[in-house]
Tab-separated table of C-alpha atoms and ligand atoms in Angstrom:
chain	number	residue	atom	x	y	z
A	1	MET	CA	41.088	26.762	-74.603
A	2	SER	CA	39.238	24.522	-72.189
A	3	LYS	CA	36.312	22.514	-73.469
A	4	GLN	CA	32.674	23.422	-72.924
A	5	THR	CA	30.874	20.888	-70.732
A	6	LEU	CA	27.620	19.693	-72.242
A	7	ILE	CA	25.287	17.774	-69.973
A	8	LEU	CA	22.850	15.413	-71.669
A	9	LEU	CA	19.766	14.687	-69.603
A	10	TYR	CA	17.912	11.758	-71.155
A	11	GLY	CA	15.357	9.041	-70.492
A	12	GLY	CA	12.658	10.668	-68.435
A	13	ARG	CA	9.353	9.689	-66.967
A	14	SER	CA	7.035	10.068	-69.956
A	15	ALA	CA	5.914	7.397	-72.389
A	16	GLU	CA	8.431	8.813	-74.860
A	17	ARG	CA	11.459	7.788	-72.805
A	18	GLU	CA	12.786	5.305	-75.392
A	19	VAL	CA	12.870	7.943	-78.101
A	20	SER	CA	14.830	10.166	-75.730
A	21	VAL	CA	17.579	7.562	-75.303
A	22	LEU	CA	17.949	7.290	-79.090
A	23	SER	CA	18.096	11.083	-79.453
A	24	ALA	CA	20.714	11.382	-76.683
A	25	GLU	CA	22.871	8.611	-78.189
A	26	SER	CA	22.780	10.429	-81.503
A	27	VAL	CA	23.836	13.716	-79.895
A	28	MET	CA	26.698	12.133	-77.930
A	29	ARG	CA	28.065	10.588	-81.149
A	30	ALA	CA	27.786	13.740	-83.237
A	31	VAL	CA	29.203	16.347	-80.855
A	32	ASN	CA	32.465	17.989	-81.884
A	33	TYR	CA	34.823	16.678	-79.196
A	34	ASP	CA	37.452	19.318	-79.992
A	35	LYS	CA	35.071	21.760	-78.353
A	36	PHE	CA	32.918	19.732	-75.960
A	37	LEU	CA	33.154	17.421	-73.012
A	38	VAL	CA	29.927	15.423	-72.657
A	39	LYS	CA	28.468	14.238	-69.366
A	40	THR	CA	25.304	12.146	-69.354
A	41	TYR	CA	22.623	11.621	-66.734
A	42	PHE	CA	19.729	9.201	-67.038
A	43	ILE	CA	16.332	10.031	-65.564
A	44	SER	CA	14.630	6.712	-64.865
A	45	GLN	CA	10.964	5.976	-65.359
A	46	ALA	CA	10.583	6.316	-61.590
A	47	GLY	CA	12.154	9.795	-61.797
A	48	HIS	CA	15.529	9.011	-60.245
A	49	PHE	CA	18.628	10.776	-61.549
A	50	ILE	CA	21.440	8.371	-62.360
A	51	LYS	CA	24.966	9.311	-63.313
A	52	THR	CA	26.033	7.659	-66.549
A	53	GLN	CA	28.963	7.956	-68.979
A	54	GLU	CA	31.265	10.919	-69.612
A	55	PHE	CA	32.920	11.370	-72.970
A	56	ALA	CA	36.010	13.437	-73.758
A	57	SER	CA	36.233	11.949	-77.237
A	58	GLN	CA	33.843	10.324	-79.662
A	59	PRO	CA	32.285	7.175	-78.193
A	60	GLY	CA	32.497	3.933	-80.122
A	61	ALA	CA	29.606	2.921	-82.340
A	62	ASP	CA	28.534	0.210	-79.889
A	63	GLU	CA	28.511	2.517	-76.837
A	64	LYS	CA	24.981	2.544	-75.395
A	65	LEU	CA	23.337	4.762	-72.839
A	66	MET	CA	21.419	3.418	-69.870
A	67	THR	CA	17.764	2.444	-70.204
A	68	ASN	CA	15.240	1.295	-67.609
A	69	ALA	CA	16.187	-2.278	-68.550
A	70	THR	CA	19.897	-1.746	-67.757
A	71	LEU	CA	19.450	0.622	-64.805
A	72	VAL	CA	22.219	0.660	-62.148
A	73	ALA	CA	20.580	2.032	-59.027
A	74	SER	CA	23.893	2.402	-57.147
A	75	GLN	CA	24.821	5.320	-59.446
A	76	GLN	CA	21.828	7.357	-58.290
A	77	ILE	CA	22.532	10.987	-57.399
A	78	LYS	CA	20.493	13.894	-56.035
A	79	PRO	CA	18.959	15.796	-58.978
A	80	SER	CA	20.793	18.978	-57.978
A	81	ASP	CA	24.136	17.109	-58.174
A	82	ILE	CA	24.122	17.676	-61.929
A	83	TYR	CA	25.045	21.310	-61.184
A	84	GLU	CA	28.327	22.467	-62.544
A	85	GLU	CA	29.339	26.065	-63.163
A	86	ASN	CA	29.336	27.078	-66.842
A	87	ALA	CA	28.018	23.722	-68.036
A	88	VAL	CA	25.158	23.805	-70.540
A	89	VAL	CA	22.380	21.256	-70.199
A	90	PHE	CA	20.718	19.673	-73.210
A	91	PRO	CA	17.476	18.176	-71.867
A	92	VAL	CA	16.942	15.645	-74.645
A	93	LEU	CA	13.639	14.686	-73.059
A	94	HIS	CA	10.280	14.356	-74.736
A	95	GLY	CA	6.786	14.595	-73.298
A	96	PRO	CA	5.536	15.381	-69.792
A	97	MET	CA	8.224	15.972	-67.113
A	98	GLY	CA	10.774	16.765	-69.786
A	99	GLU	CA	9.377	18.902	-72.557
A	100	ASP	CA	6.640	20.568	-70.529
A	101	GLY	CA	8.558	23.220	-68.596
A	102	SER	CA	9.117	21.210	-65.428
A	103	ILE	CA	12.753	20.298	-66.174
A	104	GLN	CA	13.267	23.771	-67.619
A	105	GLY	CA	12.078	25.291	-64.326
A	106	PHE	CA	14.341	22.972	-62.363
A	107	LEU	CA	17.340	24.063	-64.463
A	108	GLU	CA	16.468	27.726	-64.009
A	109	VAL	CA	16.322	27.265	-60.252
A	110	LEU	CA	19.726	25.571	-60.436
A	111	LYS	CA	20.971	28.580	-62.442
A	112	MET	CA	22.071	26.470	-65.375
A	113	PRO	CA	21.938	27.429	-69.070
A	114	TYR	CA	20.015	24.913	-71.148
A	115	VAL	CA	19.094	24.137	-74.731
A	116	GLY	CA	15.568	24.806	-75.920
A	117	THR	CA	12.414	26.618	-75.020
A	118	ASN	CA	11.758	28.287	-71.688
A	119	VAL	CA	9.256	27.292	-68.999
A	120	LEU	CA	6.302	29.144	-70.500
A	121	ALA	CA	6.653	28.078	-74.137
A	122	SER	CA	7.424	24.492	-73.141
A	123	ALA	CA	4.339	24.298	-70.930
A	124	VAL	CA	2.026	25.922	-73.458
A	125	ALA	CA	3.236	23.825	-76.406
A	126	MET	CA	2.904	20.646	-74.359
A	127	ASP	CA	-0.755	21.370	-73.707
A	128	LYS	CA	-2.595	20.912	-76.991
A	129	ILE	CA	-5.629	22.838	-75.713
A	130	THR	CA	-3.710	25.902	-74.533
A	131	THR	CA	-1.730	25.849	-77.780
A	132	LYS	CA	-5.013	26.037	-79.702
A	133	ARG	CA	-6.050	29.100	-77.751
A	134	VAL	CA	-2.724	30.847	-78.299
A	135	LEU	CA	-2.804	30.076	-82.033
A	136	GLU	CA	-6.349	31.390	-82.222
A	137	SER	CA	-5.224	34.702	-80.781
A	138	ALA	CA	-2.268	34.806	-83.187
A	139	GLY	CA	-4.557	34.272	-86.186
A	140	VAL	CA	-2.910	31.030	-87.266
A	141	PRO	CA	-5.338	28.574	-88.919
A	142	GLN	CA	-6.057	25.261	-87.215
A	143	VAL	CA	-8.746	22.566	-87.391
A	144	ALA	CA	-12.007	23.007	-85.468
A	145	TYR	CA	-12.159	21.385	-82.033
A	146	THR	CA	-14.009	20.853	-78.791
A	147	VAL	CA	-12.583	20.298	-75.325
A	148	TYR	CA	-13.544	17.805	-72.646
A	149	ILE	CA	-12.278	18.293	-69.088
A	150	GLU	CA	-12.581	15.354	-66.685
A	151	GLY	CA	-15.637	15.802	-64.463
A	152	GLU	CA	-17.727	17.544	-67.139
A	153	ASP	CA	-20.876	15.914	-68.466
A	154	LEU	CA	-19.628	13.401	-71.041
A	155	GLU	CA	-22.933	12.954	-72.901
A	156	GLU	CA	-23.323	16.711	-73.240
A	157	LYS	CA	-19.820	16.934	-74.720
A	158	ILE	CA	-20.534	14.123	-77.170
A	159	ALA	CA	-23.669	15.931	-78.327
A	160	GLU	CA	-21.772	19.232	-78.636
A	161	THR	CA	-19.005	17.523	-80.603
A	162	ALA	CA	-21.446	15.770	-82.945
A	163	ALA	CA	-23.103	19.136	-83.621
A	164	LYS	CA	-19.919	21.153	-84.115
A	165	LEU	CA	-17.633	18.648	-85.859
A	166	THR	CA	-18.114	15.947	-88.495
A	167	TYR	CA	-16.957	12.374	-87.903
A	168	PRO	CA	-14.257	11.173	-87.976
A	169	VAL	CA	-12.698	13.143	-85.146
A	170	PHE	CA	-9.341	12.734	-83.407
A	171	VAL	CA	-9.287	12.466	-79.637
A	172	LYS	CA	-6.083	13.436	-77.842
A	173	PRO	CA	-4.915	13.752	-74.256
A	174	ALA	CA	-3.842	17.421	-74.064
A	175	ASN	CA	-0.397	16.707	-72.665
A	176	MET	CA	0.960	13.827	-74.698
A	177	GLY	CA	3.285	13.366	-77.635
A	178	SER	CA	4.294	10.576	-79.995
A	179	SER	CA	0.650	9.705	-80.620
A	180	VAL	CA	0.281	8.138	-77.168
A	181	GLY	CA	-3.377	7.897	-76.117
A	182	ILE	CA	-4.636	9.347	-79.417
A	183	SER	CA	-7.433	7.682	-81.339
A	184	LYS	CA	-9.754	8.289	-84.210
A	185	ALA	CA	-13.522	8.069	-83.634
A	186	GLU	CA	-16.112	7.473	-86.358
A	187	ASN	CA	-19.260	7.743	-84.230
A	188	ASP	CA	-20.610	8.647	-80.770
A	189	GLU	CA	-19.811	5.244	-79.322
A	190	GLN	CA	-16.202	5.307	-80.519
A	191	LEU	CA	-15.882	8.886	-79.283
A	192	ARG	CA	-16.965	7.802	-75.787
A	193	LYS	CA	-14.331	5.032	-75.812
A	194	ALA	CA	-11.644	7.317	-77.229
A	195	ILE	CA	-12.265	9.865	-74.469
A	196	GLU	CA	-12.056	7.111	-71.846
A	197	LEU	CA	-8.723	5.981	-73.278
A	198	ALA	CA	-7.341	9.527	-73.430
A	199	LEU	CA	-8.412	10.118	-69.812
A	200	GLN	CA	-5.835	7.517	-68.749
A	201	TYR	CA	-3.125	9.974	-69.819
A	202	ASP	CA	-4.566	13.363	-68.947
A	203	SER	CA	-7.693	14.927	-67.510
A	204	ARG	CA	-7.808	17.484	-70.321
A	205	ILE	CA	-8.929	16.076	-73.665
A	206	LEU	CA	-8.860	17.698	-77.083
A	207	ILE	CA	-11.340	16.537	-79.719
A	208	GLU	CA	-10.412	17.632	-83.225
A	209	GLN	CA	-12.014	17.648	-86.608
A	210	GLY	CA	-10.382	14.838	-88.601
A	211	VAL	CA	-8.926	15.976	-91.899
A	212	VAL	CA	-7.468	14.103	-94.844
A	213	ALA	CA	-4.209	15.892	-95.296
A	214	ARG	CA	-0.522	15.669	-96.028
A	215	GLU	CA	1.692	16.215	-92.987
A	216	ILE	CA	4.278	18.914	-93.528
A	217	GLU	CA	6.827	20.099	-90.952
A	218	VAL	CA	8.948	23.227	-90.545
A	219	GLY	CA	12.063	23.543	-88.370
A	220	ILE	CA	12.468	26.649	-86.203
A	221	LEU	CA	15.758	27.842	-84.690
A	222	GLY	CA	16.629	31.029	-82.840
A	223	ASN	CA	15.895	33.325	-79.935
A	224	GLN	CA	15.028	36.836	-81.064
A	225	ASP	CA	16.160	36.252	-84.632
A	226	VAL	CA	13.988	33.260	-85.520
A	227	LYS	CA	14.950	31.225	-88.584
A	228	THR	CA	12.780	28.622	-90.298
A	229	THR	CA	13.568	25.787	-92.684
A	230	LEU	CA	12.032	24.798	-95.958
A	231	PRO	CA	9.303	22.320	-95.023
A	232	GLY	CA	9.627	18.550	-95.168
A	233	GLU	CA	6.854	16.030	-95.647
A	234	VAL	CA	6.147	12.948	-93.591
A	235	VAL	CA	4.965	10.671	-96.356
A	236	LYS	CA	2.191	8.465	-95.056
A	237	ASP	CA	1.549	4.851	-95.853
A	238	VAL	CA	-0.581	4.220	-92.808
A	239	GLU	CA	-3.802	5.908	-91.779
A	240	PHE	CA	-2.210	7.876	-89.012
A	241	TYR	CA	1.071	7.847	-87.231
A	242	ASP	CA	0.481	6.053	-84.007
A	243	TYR	CA	3.363	5.191	-81.700
A	244	GLN	CA	3.794	1.765	-83.303
A	245	ALA	CA	4.127	3.181	-86.815
A	246	LYS	CA	6.384	6.016	-85.668
A	247	TYR	CA	8.934	4.235	-83.547
A	248	ILE	CA	8.490	0.489	-83.623
A	249	ASP	CA	7.791	-0.246	-87.296
A	250	ASN	CA	9.904	2.699	-88.420
A	251	ARG	CA	7.458	3.364	-91.220
A	252	ILE	CA	8.244	6.974	-91.758
A	253	ILE	CA	9.489	8.238	-95.069
A	254	MET	CA	10.593	11.852	-95.222
A	255	ASP	CA	10.589	14.047	-98.254
A	256	ILE	CA	12.883	17.064	-97.818
A	257	PRO	CA	12.089	19.583	-99.096
A	258	ALA	CA	8.409	18.756	-99.406
A	259	LYS	CA	7.072	18.684	-102.943
A	260	ILE	CA	4.653	21.574	-102.553
A	261	GLU	CA	4.394	24.970	-104.199
A	262	GLU	CA	6.739	27.693	-103.116
A	263	ALA	CA	3.901	29.966	-101.984
A	264	VAL	CA	2.597	27.234	-99.653
A	265	MET	CA	6.087	26.724	-98.248
A	266	GLU	CA	6.417	30.444	-97.588
A	267	GLN	CA	3.007	30.599	-95.934
A	268	MET	CA	3.880	27.701	-93.636
A	269	ARG	CA	7.207	29.274	-92.683
A	270	THR	CA	5.422	32.515	-91.875
A	271	TYR	CA	2.811	30.736	-89.733
A	272	ALA	CA	5.546	28.740	-87.980
A	273	GLY	CA	7.440	31.909	-87.047
A	274	GLN	CA	4.223	33.643	-85.965
A	275	ALA	CA	3.199	30.688	-83.791
A	276	PHE	CA	6.653	30.383	-82.214
A	277	ARG	CA	6.661	34.065	-81.302
A	278	ALA	CA	3.078	33.956	-79.986
A	279	LEU	CA	4.146	31.105	-77.737
A	280	GLY	CA	7.177	33.048	-76.507
A	281	GLY	CA	9.493	30.339	-77.812
A	282	CYS	CA	13.274	30.354	-77.907
A	283	GLY	CA	15.895	27.893	-79.077
A	284	LEU	CA	14.056	25.413	-81.220
A	285	ALA	CA	10.776	23.823	-82.234
A	286	ARG	CA	9.337	21.735	-85.017
A	287	CYS	CA	6.087	23.101	-86.308
A	288	ASP	CA	3.730	20.531	-87.841
A	289	PHE	CA	1.062	21.323	-90.407
A	290	PHE	CA	-1.775	19.599	-92.194
A	291	TYR	CA	-2.098	20.439	-95.882
A	292	THR	CA	-5.323	19.327	-97.527
A	293	ALA	CA	-5.995	18.496	-101.174
A	294	ASP	CA	-8.083	21.659	-101.506
A	295	GLY	CA	-5.162	23.799	-100.405
A	296	GLN	CA	-6.018	24.453	-96.750
A	297	ILE	CA	-3.123	24.853	-94.342
A	298	TYR	CA	-3.747	24.048	-90.672
A	299	LEU	CA	-1.162	24.239	-87.935
A	300	ASN	CA	-1.365	20.989	-85.968
A	301	GLU	CA	1.216	21.419	-83.233
A	302	LEU	CA	4.594	22.726	-82.126
A	303	ASN	CA	7.061	20.293	-80.625
A	304	THR	CA	9.579	22.114	-78.475
A	305	MET	CA	11.877	19.115	-78.138
A	306	PRO	CA	11.303	17.273	-81.390
A	307	GLY	CA	12.795	13.844	-82.103
A	308	PHE	CA	16.489	14.622	-82.257
A	309	THR	CA	18.249	11.580	-83.656
A	310	GLN	CA	20.494	12.192	-86.628
A	311	TRP	CA	17.796	10.739	-88.886
A	312	SER	CA	14.873	12.637	-87.308
A	313	MET	CA	12.945	15.244	-89.268
A	314	TYR	CA	14.142	18.306	-87.316
A	315	PRO	CA	17.919	17.794	-87.783
A	316	LEU	CA	17.385	16.684	-91.399
A	317	LEU	CA	15.408	19.860	-92.150
A	318	TRP	CA	18.381	21.900	-90.987
A	319	GLU	CA	20.851	19.742	-92.853
A	320	ASN	CA	18.860	20.529	-95.994
A	321	MET	CA	19.370	24.225	-95.184
A	322	GLY	CA	23.139	23.686	-95.034
A	323	LEU	CA	23.464	23.285	-91.257
A	324	PRO	CA	24.906	19.847	-90.414
A	325	TYR	CA	23.821	17.974	-87.272
A	326	SER	CA	26.937	18.703	-85.178
A	327	ASP	CA	26.845	22.418	-86.087
A	328	LEU	CA	23.141	22.479	-85.204
A	329	ILE	CA	23.969	21.153	-81.719
A	330	GLU	CA	26.636	23.832	-81.338
A	331	GLU	CA	24.216	26.551	-82.439
A	332	LEU	CA	21.616	25.325	-79.935
A	333	VAL	CA	24.182	25.441	-77.132
A	334	LYS	CA	25.070	29.004	-78.119
A	335	LEU	CA	21.391	30.002	-78.130
A	336	GLY	CA	20.952	28.393	-74.696
A	337	GLN	CA	23.880	30.374	-73.291
A	338	GLU	CA	22.496	33.565	-74.819
A	339	MET	CA	19.084	32.972	-73.212
A	340	PHE	CA	20.717	32.292	-69.865
A	341	VAL	CA	22.505	35.663	-69.932
A	342	LYS	CA	19.278	37.372	-70.996
A	343	ARG	CA	17.236	35.702	-68.240
A	344	GLU	CA	19.768	36.577	-65.582
A	345	SER	CA	19.879	40.196	-66.808
A	346	HIS	CA	16.126	40.492	-66.257
A	347	LEU	CA	16.507	39.697	-62.567
A	348	ILE	CA	16.983	43.282	-61.515
B	401	ADP	N1	-7.265	16.345	-86.766
B	401	ADP	C1	-6.592	15.360	-87.364
B	401	ADP	N2	-6.942	14.895	-88.594
B	401	ADP	C2	-6.279	13.910	-89.192
B	401	ADP	N3	-5.204	13.284	-88.640
B	401	ADP	C3	-4.816	13.670	-87.423
B	401	ADP	C4	-5.479	14.742	-86.719
B	401	ADP	N4	-4.852	14.915	-85.544
B	401	ADP	C5	-3.865	14.013	-85.505
B	401	ADP	N5	-3.832	13.250	-86.610
B	401	ADP	C6	-2.873	12.156	-86.872
B	401	ADP	O1	-2.345	11.687	-85.640
B	401	ADP	C7	-0.929	11.954	-85.520
B	401	ADP	C8	-0.579	12.349	-84.107
B	401	ADP	O2	-1.275	13.519	-83.703
B	401	ADP	P1	-0.546	14.776	-83.097
B	401	ADP	O3	-1.573	15.795	-82.784
B	401	ADP	O4	0.539	15.192	-84.011
B	401	ADP	O5	0.008	14.233	-81.737
B	401	ADP	P2	1.472	13.947	-81.175
B	401	ADP	O6	1.741	15.037	-80.207
B	401	ADP	O7	1.320	12.643	-80.505
B	401	ADP	O8	2.428	13.941	-82.323
B	401	ADP	C9	-0.692	13.038	-86.573
B	401	ADP	O9	0.645	13.032	-87.008
B	401	ADP	C10	-1.663	12.645	-87.658
B	401	ADP	O10	-1.178	11.546	-88.432
B	402	MG	MG1	2.593	15.179	-83.919
C-alpha cells in the first residue's frame, strides 16, 4: 500500500509563529512513517511559502525546521504549489492568518483535505467577541464583558465598563492568541492604556470581568460524533499566563486529570461539546474554562488549533484518555479526509 502524504504547513504570519514551529517539529517526529510520507512548507513572517524538508522515515532528534532566522528565500514557491492530489494538509498554524479560517479557505479553494476546523468555526473561534455572542445563544456560561470597537467614543466605553464590570478587568484584542496584547486593568487609567495596547493588534477589543479562578481545559475531537476528554488543569504560579510565562519561561504545570469533582468535569465536558457544536466545529479544539472557588464554571475560549507539541495540553489530554500522540495525528487526518468528502458532496 502506498503511503499517505501529509503536508505540514507551519510558521505563519501571526505572533504565535514560534509555537507553530515547535508544534510542527513534534508532529514530524511522532508520525507513523509506515503509513505517512511527510512534506513540510514554511510560511514566513512576511507570508511567503517556502519549501522545506520531506521525510519518508523518522527524522533525527536534531533535525530542525526552518524559522524566520534560518530562512532560505531561494526555496520560495507559489502558495498553490503545495497542491498534490490526495495529500492531506495539517495547518499547524496558530493565530491570525492560520487559525482564523483564512488558510482553511485557501485549502478549500485548492480542493485539499485538511486537519481541523472549517472556515466558519475557525473564524468565529478566533474572534473572542463573536465567540461570546455564539456562546450566549448556546446558553453556555461566560464572564460578563463589554466591547470596544476602534472609532467609538473611548471615554463613553470606559464609563460603561466601570458601571457594568468591577475592576480588575481583562482587556483583549479580539483576534489574538497566546496572551499577546492582553492586559489586566485595575482602574480607568489602566483600562485606557490597556485598550490602546490592544488596539495595536486588532480594532475590536474585548473587555472582560476579571475572575479569580482555576484554569481547566477540555480536549474535543470529532466531526459529527464529538468526543471530549476528562479535563486537565493549568496550575498557576503566576498571576496570569502572558506570552512570557507560557512559552519563554515554560512555567506551566499541567495536572491531568484535573483534581475537581466528577460532576464539575461532566458539566465542563457537556459545555465544551455544546460550544463546539454551536460554533459548527469539526476536527478538534481545546475548550478552556475558568472555575472559581465558589463553584462557578465559565467558558473562556475555544482554541481550534491548540498548542500541538507532544507536551502540550491538548495531546496530553488525549493521551490520558488512552489515545497516544501518533494515533491522535492519524485520527485527525482521518477526520480531515471525512470532512473533505462531506464538503465536496454538498456541492450539488
Ligand atoms: N476574565 C479573566 N479573568 C481572569 N483571568 C483572565 C481573564 N481572561 C484572561 N485571563 C488570563 O489571561 C490568559 C490569557 O487569556 P485568554 O483569553 O485565554 O487569551 P489567549 O487567546 O491569548 O489564550 C488566561 O489564560 C488567564 O490566565
Ligand atoms: Mg487562552
